Amino acid sequence: VVVSIARRTGLSPSRLLLPLLISSMLGGMTTLISTPPNILASEALAKAGYVGFGLFDFTPVGGILVLSGILFMVLIGRHLLPKPAAKDGDPRKSHVNIEQAYLMTERLAKVRIPANSPLIGKTISETRFSSALGITVLDVRREGNRQFVPRANTRLQGGDLLTVAGRLDFFEEILGREYLSVETEGVTISNLSTPEIGLAELRIEPNSNLIGASLRQLNFRNRFGVIVLAVKRDGKELVSDFDRISLLPNDRLLVQGRRDQLNSLGEKSEFTIIEQNGLSENLKARLQAVSVPEGSPLVGRSLVESHLSEYAGLAVLGLVRDGELHLVVDPVQTKLQSGDLLYVKGNVKENLEALHDLQTLLIEARELPSLLEIDTDDTTMLELLLSPHSNLHGKSLGQIEFRSRFDVNVIAIFREGRAYRSNLTGIQLRYGDALLVHGRRDKLRLVAKDPDFLSLAEDIQPSPRLSKAPLAVLIMLAVVLAVLFNVLPISVAAVAGALVMVLTGCLTMDEAYREIEWRAVFLIAGMLPLGIAMDSSGTARLLANAVISTASVLGTLPMIAGLFLLTVAATQVMPNAVVVVLLAPVSLAAAAELGLSPHAVMMVIAMGASVSFLTPVGHPANLLVMAPGGYQFKDFLRVGLFFLVVFTLIILFVLPLFWPL
């Protein structure tokens, strides 16, 4: 909603999203049920034999903190926010803002299929636009007609004009230049082994923890230090496209690597190693020797910079230079030279022919296209955020098969102030990533409904079920009143309210299940015994004595300030609920020894645990606003530190008025 408001008014989202974040954190300081740290602080008091906090016990101090925060942001904080690049009140300029944020202007182009091109009659997937050039086809114009978001099986015709997104650097480099030369000699086992390097078969054991995952998901090469040449299953040998299939018990992997590395793999419980002395004819057909010709765009580039795997679908197994064979090649330091002979694995003939065919494309020298051109009544762009509830963190777009799954194109990824616009399929997703996607509106609505993503477009989001709103309000009110009048403890009332929400149809079971932060549940469940152990083992008492000795030197107020700042600091690197669980026994023990009010001390900790907006990693919500707001680490720190000064003063001089020490 805030992003939509920003675009309609011409404001930069950076002016609104950080205040939105901070206000949500401040709201957590106002009631018992506002945030988990408040509930845990109350539970810690109850377990220690004290009366827990009431529903509105947090309201006086929390309300003052909220009002102070609002006043601070209006008078001072807004001047600390990142300055917007430009203001424009025209709603249509929202596309211009997106172009600027994702730097798409330099990544959009129009290419034409010549009348005599070998690409004619091929489908978009067969031309390998994405895999070979790292670009995405957004539309196809043909004889006055225009097809948006063309499918992978769309066949090209001579004269077609394509709008594409991505970097054309590689395409421009290979124009008129020979990329690689295919040698006539084949590859034998002697080409792939030396006294130090060998081949082996690894059998996946039935009890292996690798079962069910693919080689790509396991990041097998980096994890185990070997190259997989083939996978054997049920008597069949897979020599290509096996990196995405899930491993099964008794699968055999033909691998190449250092002999000492192979021996160490044989000692792992996941594998049984079988000596390999030959290559099958099927595998030999996928192995080829290629040379780097003079004038090739690969000359002077490392293997990493050459992107042979991404652009040409080739895996380098060895390199011959000046007659010397190198089977372990540093992919970063080794620069390719003219005349180098490479032993590669892949469909060499087909892949190099595909590159040659792509060289016939013509880049139109007209004015560069704008994002407005690909926005119609039926198609549009959408910004998506990776949800904090998502299980896609660490997986790439290729692994989750995003294009085929949703039938929309990802044309850019925004992360930590930087836009990525090419070779997107291999980028591993992280929490807080913003994805710029393009597709039909009906398909985008399906993506917006997926629990792994959050939509930044208000009109694409699913409409709320307003018919159930009055009933939901009544259930929420019943939960609050039950806690307020001590009819039920908060834990029982909240679970009962959630159950009634599902039984009455306000929520479906799937919706309720998705909204549970299971990671937080298990994390807190695991940390609670640690807090109990600290108390029963005497660790809490030992730490409390250190606090007491400090307080005897500095005084009570400095000790309270130190406790508050310690809680704030810990919250920046640990979940705030866990911080409360860990500090509660120490603080209560120190309060008992010093004769301080346990309620005042726990109030200090609960308030400190809500100040989790000093860094981007302090809270999942921080990552949520980072990409659409274009924030950097320093933006959180600059605004947060000023807030921290104000809050510390309130905790020291206002909190004791309501909760005497």
XYZ file of C-alpha atoms in Angstrom:
661
model
C 0.000 0.000 0.000
C 2.765 2.446 0.932
C 4.697 1.692 -2.265
C 1.548 2.321 -4.302
C 0.997 5.636 -2.484
C 4.600 6.633 -3.115
C 4.298 6.016 -6.834
C 0.965 7.746 -7.213
C 2.188 10.856 -5.409
C 5.653 10.884 -6.961
C 7.372 10.374 -3.600
C 10.354 8.089 -3.292
C 9.530 4.884 -1.340
C 12.710 5.542 0.660
C 10.931 8.475 2.334
C 8.087 6.297 3.612
C 9.181 2.696 4.135
C 11.697 3.267 6.950
C 9.142 5.315 8.949
C 6.657 2.499 8.281
C 9.157 -0.031 9.630
C 9.955 1.990 12.756
C 6.281 2.648 13.484
C 5.575 -1.077 13.328
C 8.368 -1.670 15.856
C 7.074 1.101 18.109
C 3.625 -0.431 18.012
C 5.121 -3.561 19.536
C 5.879 -1.624 22.714
C 2.288 -0.714 23.556
C 0.484 -3.880 24.742
C 1.237 -7.352 26.048
C 0.231 -9.062 22.800
C 1.936 -6.596 20.449
C 5.120 -8.621 20.067
C 6.598 -11.933 21.335
C 9.255 -10.322 23.629
C 6.495 -8.724 25.730
C 4.761 -12.072 26.231
C 8.032 -13.834 27.033
C 8.987 -11.131 29.551
C 5.636 -11.635 31.288
C 6.077 -15.417 31.258
C 9.566 -15.056 32.770
C 8.093 -13.057 35.650
C 5.377 -15.660 36.235
C 7.870 -18.549 36.247
C 10.028 -16.676 38.765
C 7.055 -16.412 41.126
C 5.987 -12.843 40.334
C 2.747 -11.547 38.844
C 3.010 -11.303 35.061
C 2.268 -8.175 33.046
C -1.326 -7.236 32.245
C -2.602 -6.507 28.758
C -2.079 -2.739 28.968
C 0.824 -2.566 31.444
C 3.103 -1.653 28.531
C 0.844 1.148 27.303
C 2.033 4.133 29.432
C 5.735 3.821 28.628
C 5.116 2.356 25.166
C 2.665 5.132 24.324
C 5.191 7.798 25.295
C 7.832 6.053 23.174
C 5.415 5.983 20.209
C 4.556 9.681 20.565
C 8.228 10.578 20.988
C 9.093 8.521 17.916
C 6.438 10.229 15.808
C 7.534 13.670 16.990
C 11.182 12.845 16.387
C 10.504 11.559 12.873
C 8.436 14.612 11.926
C 10.960 17.137 13.257
C 14.353 15.466 12.820
C 14.173 11.913 11.487
C 12.793 12.806 8.068
C 15.941 14.825 7.394
C 18.031 11.694 8.029
C 16.196 9.607 5.428
C 17.807 9.014 2.008
C 17.087 11.853 -0.359
C 14.827 10.956 -3.325
C 16.336 11.102 -6.792
C 13.429 13.100 -8.191
C 9.785 13.974 -7.617
C 7.077 13.600 -10.157
C 3.367 13.516 -9.483
C 2.382 11.728 -12.708
C 1.294 8.162 -11.829
C 2.538 6.938 -15.206
C 6.016 7.936 -14.111
C 5.996 5.013 -11.682
C 7.393 2.983 -14.566
C 10.157 5.532 -14.965
C 10.959 5.155 -11.265
C 11.178 1.392 -11.718
C 13.440 1.853 -14.728
C 15.712 4.085 -12.651
C 15.690 1.770 -9.613
C 16.512 -1.313 -11.677
C 18.612 0.576 -14.251
C 16.505 -1.067 -16.948
C 16.986 1.650 -19.580
C 20.415 0.276 -20.452
C 19.159 -3.315 -20.403
C 16.249 -3.080 -22.854
C 16.797 -3.521 -26.573
C 15.083 -4.502 -29.797
C 16.517 -7.229 -32.030
C 15.274 -8.405 -35.427
C 15.305 -11.850 -37.026
C 16.800 -11.427 -40.546
C 15.000 -12.989 -43.499
C 17.779 -15.557 -44.043
C 18.496 -16.329 -40.373
C 18.899 -19.997 -39.313
C 16.748 -19.055 -36.302
C 13.637 -19.040 -38.503
C 11.329 -21.906 -37.575
C 12.977 -22.493 -34.198
C 11.169 -21.977 -30.913
C 12.390 -19.402 -28.407
C 13.652 -22.177 -26.123
C 15.547 -23.834 -29.005
C 17.306 -20.564 -29.848
C 18.725 -20.475 -26.289
C 18.238 -16.714 -25.879
C 18.247 -17.088 -22.106
C 20.931 -19.736 -21.585
C 23.341 -18.586 -24.297
C 22.887 -14.811 -24.212
C 21.407 -14.307 -20.749
C 18.500 -12.265 -22.111
C 14.719 -12.568 -21.786
C 12.268 -12.093 -24.652
C 9.470 -9.774 -23.484
C 7.420 -9.525 -26.679
C 7.391 -10.481 -30.355
C 6.088 -8.103 -33.053
C 5.055 -9.663 -36.340
C 3.189 -8.010 -39.234
C 1.513 -5.425 -37.041
C 0.608 -7.924 -34.323
C 2.269 -8.082 -30.960
C 2.588 -11.088 -28.666
C 3.440 -10.238 -25.053
C 5.219 -12.725 -22.781
C 5.706 -15.244 -25.620
C 5.813 -18.873 -24.592
C 8.946 -20.969 -24.895
C 7.382 -22.906 -27.825
C 6.698 -19.743 -29.881
C 8.316 -20.233 -33.314
C 10.211 -17.339 -34.850
C 9.754 -16.001 -38.375
C 11.860 -13.803 -40.588
C 11.336 -10.119 -39.838
C 10.154 -10.663 -36.271
C 11.041 -7.764 -33.963
C 11.773 -8.818 -30.397
C 11.921 -6.655 -27.283
C 14.510 -8.207 -24.979
C 15.815 -7.493 -21.480
C 19.336 -8.274 -20.309
C 22.929 -7.485 -21.094
C 23.880 -7.622 -24.745
C 27.609 -7.302 -24.007
C 28.342 -10.953 -24.786
C 26.251 -10.870 -27.949
C 28.059 -7.776 -29.189
C 31.437 -9.353 -28.376
C 30.866 -12.516 -30.420
C 29.506 -10.732 -33.496
C 31.771 -11.646 -36.412
C 34.252 -13.501 -34.180
C 34.890 -17.207 -33.789
C 34.175 -18.308 -30.223
C 35.663 -21.820 -30.061
C 37.020 -24.275 -32.636
C 35.977 -27.929 -32.429
C 38.926 -30.329 -32.699
C 38.695 -33.677 -34.491
C 40.388 -35.653 -31.733
C 38.236 -37.359 -29.130
C 38.689 -37.431 -25.379
C 39.968 -40.606 -23.731
C 40.473 -41.601 -20.122
C 44.156 -40.681 -20.418
C 43.103 -37.108 -21.167
C 41.174 -36.917 -17.896
C 43.562 -38.576 -15.448
C 47.095 -38.123 -14.156
C 48.963 -39.541 -11.153
C 47.262 -36.842 -9.070
C 43.853 -36.732 -10.804
C 41.578 -39.718 -11.276
C 38.084 -40.980 -12.013
C 35.847 -42.930 -9.680
C 32.288 -44.110 -9.234
C 30.468 -43.128 -6.063
C 27.446 -45.167 -5.019
C 24.823 -43.317 -2.958
C 24.172 -45.352 0.183
C 20.565 -45.981 1.330
C 21.162 -44.039 4.565
C 22.757 -41.034 2.819
C 21.452 -37.587 3.752
C 21.916 -36.574 0.082
C 18.893 -38.600 -1.013
C 16.023 -36.460 -2.263
C 18.209 -33.479 -3.196
C 19.655 -32.627 -6.604
C 23.319 -32.003 -7.400
C 22.488 -28.348 -7.991
C 20.708 -27.999 -4.656
C 23.640 -29.676 -2.915
C 26.161 -27.427 -4.713
C 27.936 -30.755 -5.167
C 31.112 -29.581 -6.910
C 31.980 -26.915 -4.348
C 30.884 -29.049 -1.410
C 32.850 -32.196 -2.295
C 35.538 -30.826 -4.631
C 34.821 -33.172 -7.566
C 33.175 -32.873 -10.984
C 30.234 -35.161 -11.795
C 30.525 -36.483 -15.355
C 27.519 -38.808 -15.394
C 24.838 -40.401 -13.231
C 23.961 -44.108 -13.532
C 20.526 -45.276 -12.422
C 18.770 -48.601 -13.027
C 21.255 -49.566 -15.708
C 20.891 -46.292 -17.594
C 23.593 -43.653 -17.848
C 22.598 -39.975 -17.763
C 25.313 -37.770 -19.233
C 23.359 -34.498 -19.458
C 20.632 -32.600 -17.597
C 21.163 -34.663 -14.465
C 22.001 -31.823 -12.087
C 18.327 -31.136 -11.296
C 17.102 -34.696 -10.681
C 16.731 -35.856 -7.083
C 19.291 -38.439 -5.999
C 18.049 -41.918 -5.102
C 19.609 -44.789 -3.113
C 22.171 -46.785 -5.148
C 22.582 -44.043 -7.770
C 26.129 -44.094 -9.121
C 28.025 -40.871 -9.812
C 30.984 -40.892 -12.181
C 33.274 -38.170 -10.839
C 36.651 -36.628 -11.613
C 38.873 -35.129 -8.933
C 42.091 -35.308 -6.949
C 42.860 -38.837 -5.863
C 43.241 -37.813 -2.225
C 39.843 -36.092 -2.445
C 38.301 -39.214 -3.981
C 39.738 -41.362 -1.201
C 38.299 -39.056 1.454
C 34.876 -39.304 -0.187
C 35.089 -43.080 0.103
C 35.415 -42.690 3.868
C 32.127 -40.788 4.142
C 28.981 -42.666 5.112
C 27.071 -41.141 2.184
C 29.144 -42.974 -0.452
C 30.810 -46.211 -1.367
C 33.680 -45.658 -3.809
C 34.140 -47.947 -6.818
C 37.269 -47.733 -8.979
C 36.576 -46.507 -12.513
C 38.882 -47.472 -15.366
C 36.991 -46.610 -18.528
C 34.502 -44.312 -20.232
C 31.265 -45.471 -21.811
C 30.591 -44.733 -25.461
C 27.616 -42.655 -24.359
C 29.832 -40.428 -22.230
C 32.563 -40.238 -24.855
C 30.014 -38.723 -27.211
C 29.555 -35.842 -24.756
C 33.282 -35.196 -24.337
C 35.097 -33.048 -26.845
C 38.322 -31.165 -27.354
C 37.946 -27.516 -28.378
C 40.579 -24.854 -28.949
C 40.587 -21.115 -28.351
C 41.204 -19.493 -31.772
C 43.104 -16.278 -32.269
C 40.786 -13.294 -31.941
C 38.282 -15.173 -29.801
C 36.457 -13.038 -27.193
C 37.613 -15.623 -24.618
C 41.289 -14.642 -24.906
C 42.478 -12.937 -21.729
C 39.492 -14.062 -19.672
C 39.417 -16.504 -16.795
C 37.103 -19.506 -16.832
C 34.775 -17.652 -14.475
C 34.733 -14.568 -16.692
C 34.229 -16.667 -19.833
C 30.877 -18.011 -18.547
C 31.380 -21.129 -20.667
C 28.896 -23.014 -18.530
C 26.172 -20.352 -18.702
C 26.587 -19.229 -22.320
C 27.785 -22.390 -24.068
C 26.631 -25.111 -21.656
C 30.167 -26.523 -21.429
C 32.014 -27.819 -18.369
C 35.815 -27.573 -18.592
C 37.498 -30.804 -17.414
C 41.071 -30.006 -18.401
C 43.360 -27.627 -20.268
C 46.411 -28.293 -22.459
C 48.844 -25.395 -22.832
C 52.268 -25.678 -24.467
C 51.877 -29.460 -24.495
C 51.296 -29.692 -20.720
C 48.028 -31.116 -19.341
C 46.342 -29.291 -16.439
C 43.339 -31.070 -14.946
C 42.915 -28.869 -11.876
C 42.525 -25.381 -13.302
C 42.016 -22.364 -11.073
C 38.804 -20.884 -12.541
C 39.653 -17.380 -11.303
C 43.397 -17.033 -11.802
C 43.896 -18.984 -15.053
C 43.466 -16.697 -18.079
C 42.649 -18.328 -21.411
C 45.169 -17.846 -24.198
C 45.044 -18.212 -27.956
C 45.849 -21.836 -28.850
C 44.695 -23.328 -25.531
C 43.140 -26.775 -25.907
C 40.184 -27.417 -23.609
C 38.657 -30.775 -22.754
C 34.981 -30.044 -22.211
C 31.771 -31.918 -21.466
C 28.503 -30.976 -23.096
C 26.654 -30.997 -26.377
C 29.451 -29.082 -28.075
C 28.255 -29.192 -31.679
C 24.676 -28.197 -30.859
C 25.640 -25.464 -28.386
C 28.244 -23.825 -30.607
C 25.870 -23.969 -33.561
C 23.261 -22.211 -31.404
C 25.757 -19.444 -30.664
C 26.577 -19.164 -34.359
C 22.880 -18.871 -35.207
C 22.397 -16.130 -32.600
C 25.157 -14.126 -34.263
C 22.756 -13.483 -37.155
C 20.494 -11.330 -34.980
C 20.346 -7.621 -35.797
C 20.217 -4.979 -33.053
C 17.844 -2.212 -34.079
C 19.594 1.158 -33.991
C 16.381 2.943 -33.087
C 15.439 4.611 -29.825
C 15.724 2.204 -26.895
C 12.400 0.795 -25.681
C 10.813 1.871 -22.402
C 9.032 -0.219 -19.781
C 5.864 1.684 -20.760
C 5.941 -0.171 -24.080
C 5.461 -3.562 -22.438
C 2.676 -2.406 -20.112
C -0.800 -2.987 -21.538
C -4.303 -3.827 -20.365
C -3.404 -7.524 -20.377
C 0.261 -7.440 -19.367
C 2.198 -5.456 -16.803
C 5.171 -5.514 -14.448
C 5.121 -6.410 -10.812
C 7.620 -6.128 -7.990
C 7.711 -9.124 -5.667
C 9.489 -9.555 -2.363
C 10.717 -12.885 -1.078
C 8.545 -13.460 1.971
C 10.144 -13.982 5.412
C 8.015 -17.158 5.556
C 9.438 -18.470 2.282
C 11.439 -21.683 2.029
C 13.035 -20.507 -1.230
C 15.931 -18.741 0.515
C 19.204 -20.081 -0.930
C 17.556 -21.530 -4.047
C 17.994 -20.129 -7.540
C 15.267 -19.260 -10.042
C 16.493 -22.151 -12.149
C 16.193 -24.613 -9.274
C 12.591 -23.652 -8.528
C 11.809 -23.454 -12.291
C 10.197 -20.049 -11.816
C 9.468 -19.404 -15.520
C 7.635 -22.674 -16.148
C 5.991 -22.639 -12.717
C 4.356 -19.200 -13.021
C 4.567 -18.464 -16.776
C 6.050 -14.990 -16.155
C 9.514 -13.527 -16.768
C 11.918 -12.254 -14.117
C 13.725 -9.333 -15.742
C 15.693 -8.000 -12.739
C 16.537 -8.694 -9.098
C 17.196 -5.850 -6.652
C 19.384 -6.681 -3.656
C 21.097 -4.453 -1.084
C 20.991 -1.351 -3.264
C 22.120 -3.096 -6.448
C 20.116 -4.291 -9.445
C 21.000 -7.580 -11.200
C 19.649 -7.834 -14.740
C 21.374 -10.739 -16.510
C 22.020 -14.463 -15.943
C 19.295 -14.406 -13.329
C 18.460 -18.115 -13.352
C 21.612 -18.980 -11.400
C 21.300 -16.282 -8.695
C 20.369 -17.724 -5.312
C 17.455 -15.891 -3.718
C 17.797 -14.213 -0.326
C 15.300 -12.801 2.137
C 14.464 -9.224 1.190
C 15.187 -9.664 -2.540
C 12.875 -7.703 -4.821
C 12.040 -9.362 -8.139
C 10.824 -7.334 -11.115
C 8.608 -9.683 -13.117
C 6.670 -9.193 -16.346
C 3.692 -11.191 -17.546
C -0.033 -11.410 -18.048
C -2.098 -9.918 -15.245
C -3.934 -13.171 -14.545
C -0.608 -15.002 -14.153
C 0.802 -12.250 -11.946
C -2.213 -12.542 -9.656
C -1.374 -16.218 -9.185
C 2.196 -15.298 -8.247
C 0.902 -12.650 -5.813
C -1.170 -15.327 -4.071
C 1.825 -17.613 -3.614
C 2.911 -17.605 0.059
C 6.586 -17.446 -0.940
C 6.198 -13.917 -2.333
C 4.718 -10.565 -1.333
C 3.356 -8.242 -4.010
C 4.231 -4.533 -4.026
C 1.333 -3.689 -6.363
C -1.941 -3.013 -4.580
C -4.140 -3.768 -7.607
C -2.581 -7.222 -8.112
C -3.002 -8.382 -4.530
C -5.958 -10.692 -3.807
C -9.031 -8.870 -2.523
C -9.765 -9.284 1.209
C -12.829 -11.301 2.236
C -14.708 -8.342 3.710
C -17.800 -10.405 4.490
C -15.909 -12.048 7.348
C -14.468 -8.785 8.716
C -17.166 -8.157 11.397
C -16.840 -11.709 12.711
C -13.031 -11.439 12.793
C -13.275 -8.174 14.755
C -15.596 -9.809 17.316
C -13.240 -12.768 17.777
C -10.257 -10.450 18.233
C -12.211 -8.344 20.724
C -13.152 -11.486 22.672
C -9.484 -12.513 22.926
C -8.464 -9.059 24.165
C -11.261 -8.890 26.757
C -10.514 -12.420 28.004
C -6.914 -11.392 28.687
C -7.825 -7.945 30.017
C -10.162 -9.347 32.704
C -7.884 -12.315 33.503
C -10.442 -14.849 32.285
C -7.770 -16.700 30.295
C -3.976 -16.452 30.052
C -2.755 -14.903 26.814
C -1.392 -18.203 25.465
C -4.758 -19.974 25.838
C -6.830 -17.018 24.620
C -4.678 -16.498 21.502
C -4.756 -20.166 20.461
C -8.513 -20.344 21.118
C -9.064 -17.201 19.040
C -7.006 -18.616 16.156
C -8.983 -21.858 16.290
C -12.324 -20.008 16.167
C -11.023 -17.932 13.218
C -10.473 -21.161 11.260
C -13.724 -22.837 12.368
C -15.801 -19.821 11.331
C -14.098 -19.495 7.932
C -12.309 -16.198 8.589
C -9.143 -18.105 7.719
C -8.540 -21.343 5.871
C -6.351 -23.938 7.511
C -3.698 -23.446 4.821
C -3.638 -19.673 5.417
C -3.309 -20.149 9.163
C -0.542 -22.715 8.737
C 1.438 -20.467 6.376
C 1.365 -17.540 8.786
C 2.957 -19.462 11.654
C 6.632 -18.572 12.029
C 7.797 -22.166 12.510
C 11.460 -21.164 12.636
C 10.699 -18.788 15.508
C 8.575 -21.407 17.274
C 11.310 -24.031 17.247
C 14.026 -21.480 18.004
C 12.207 -20.253 21.118
C 11.335 -23.830 22.113
C 15.022 -24.691 21.900
C 16.165 -21.604 23.797
C 13.723 -21.889 26.706
C 15.549 -24.926 28.189
C 18.782 -22.945 27.876
C 17.278 -20.154 29.967
C 16.106 -22.696 32.559
C 19.545 -24.319 32.554
C 21.232 -20.944 33.124
C 19.009 -20.435 36.135
C 19.318 -23.906 37.667
C 23.047 -24.315 37.020
C 24.000 -21.039 38.674
C 25.184 -19.393 35.444
C 22.514 -16.708 35.777
C 23.600 -16.043 39.360
C 27.243 -15.786 38.279
C 26.411 -13.271 35.553
C 24.104 -11.431 37.919
C 26.972 -10.987 40.384
C 28.989 -9.354 37.595
C 26.084 -6.981 36.961
C 25.781 -6.284 40.704
C 29.458 -5.474 41.044
C 29.162 -3.064 38.110
C 26.061 -1.446 39.598
C 27.767 -0.952 42.960
C 30.425 1.133 41.215
C 28.328 3.034 38.670
C 24.928 3.184 40.334
C 21.452 1.956 39.452
C 20.626 4.236 36.515
C 23.861 3.468 34.620
C 23.200 -0.236 35.224
C 19.664 0.092 33.788
C 21.066 2.022 30.819
C 23.685 -0.685 30.289
C 21.056 -3.432 30.472
C 18.870 -1.604 27.956
C 21.763 -1.008 25.540
C 22.961 -4.611 25.925
C 19.474 -5.832 24.989
C 19.361 -3.491 21.990
C 22.817 -4.619 20.809
C 21.961 -8.317 21.164
C 18.694 -7.802 19.283
C 20.589 -6.601 16.197
C 22.218 -10.009 15.726
C 19.782 -12.388 17.461
C 15.994 -12.847 17.283
C 14.502 -10.494 19.870
C 12.471 -13.280 21.489
C 15.666 -15.273 22.092
C 17.355 -12.226 23.646
C 14.555 -11.957 26.217
C 14.794 -15.684 27.033
C 18.564 -15.436 27.603
C 18.635 -12.180 29.572
C 15.545 -12.792 31.728
C 17.124 -15.142 34.322
C 20.255 -12.981 34.658
C 18.243 -9.770 35.037
C 15.776 -11.208 37.532
C 18.601 -12.613 39.655
C 20.398 -9.250 39.621
C 17.172 -7.412 40.470
C 16.599 -9.694 43.475
C 20.133 -9.110 44.811
C 19.965 -5.328 44.320
C 16.423 -4.979 45.617
C 15.167 -3.604 42.299
C 11.673 -4.085 40.961
C 11.655 -7.197 38.756
C 8.803 -5.706 36.740
C 10.803 -2.555 35.976
C 13.831 -4.604 34.939
C 11.796 -6.899 32.655
C 10.065 -3.854 31.185
C 13.508 -2.461 30.284
C 14.455 -5.718 28.545
C 11.143 -5.976 26.673
C 11.447 -2.391 25.443
C 15.057 -2.895 24.382
C 14.143 -6.048 22.453
C 11.742 -4.010 20.305
C 14.490 -1.614 19.163
C 15.563 -3.965 16.369
C 15.786 -1.485 13.490
C 19.417 -0.371 13.784
C 20.665 -2.830 11.147
C 19.056 -4.579 8.143
C 19.436 -7.987 9.819
C 17.902 -7.016 13.165
C 14.422 -8.165 12.162
C 12.773 -9.844 9.124
C 10.761 -6.656 8.527
C 14.013 -4.742 7.995
C 14.919 -6.949 5.040
C 11.364 -6.616 3.767
C 11.661 -2.840 3.235
C 15.324 -2.785 2.248
C 14.925 -3.632 -1.446
C 11.801 -1.576 -2.324
C 13.170 1.359 -0.319
C 16.634 1.070 -1.872
C 18.188 1.316 1.594
C 21.755 0.593 2.575
C 23.177 -0.482 5.929
C 24.116 3.082 6.807
C 20.527 4.297 6.369
C 19.264 2.012 9.144
C 22.187 2.940 11.377
C 21.891 6.695 10.830
C 18.189 6.882 11.710
C 18.304 4.130 14.335
C 21.114 5.613 16.419
C 19.287 8.931 16.817
C 16.172 7.036 17.872
C 18.257 5.038 20.329
C 19.425 8.198 22.100
C 15.829 9.383 22.534
C 14.631 5.972 23.734
C 17.469 5.582 26.230
C 16.598 8.915 27.842
C 12.930 7.916 28.109
C 13.802 4.531 29.638
C 16.041 6.194 32.246
C 13.807 9.092 33.268
C 10.224 8.240 32.232
C 9.936 4.496 32.850
C 10.701 4.835 36.619
C 7.689 7.160 36.941
C 5.375 4.246 36.052
C 7.566 1.353 37.220
C 9.657 2.567 40.183
C 13.023 0.892 40.459
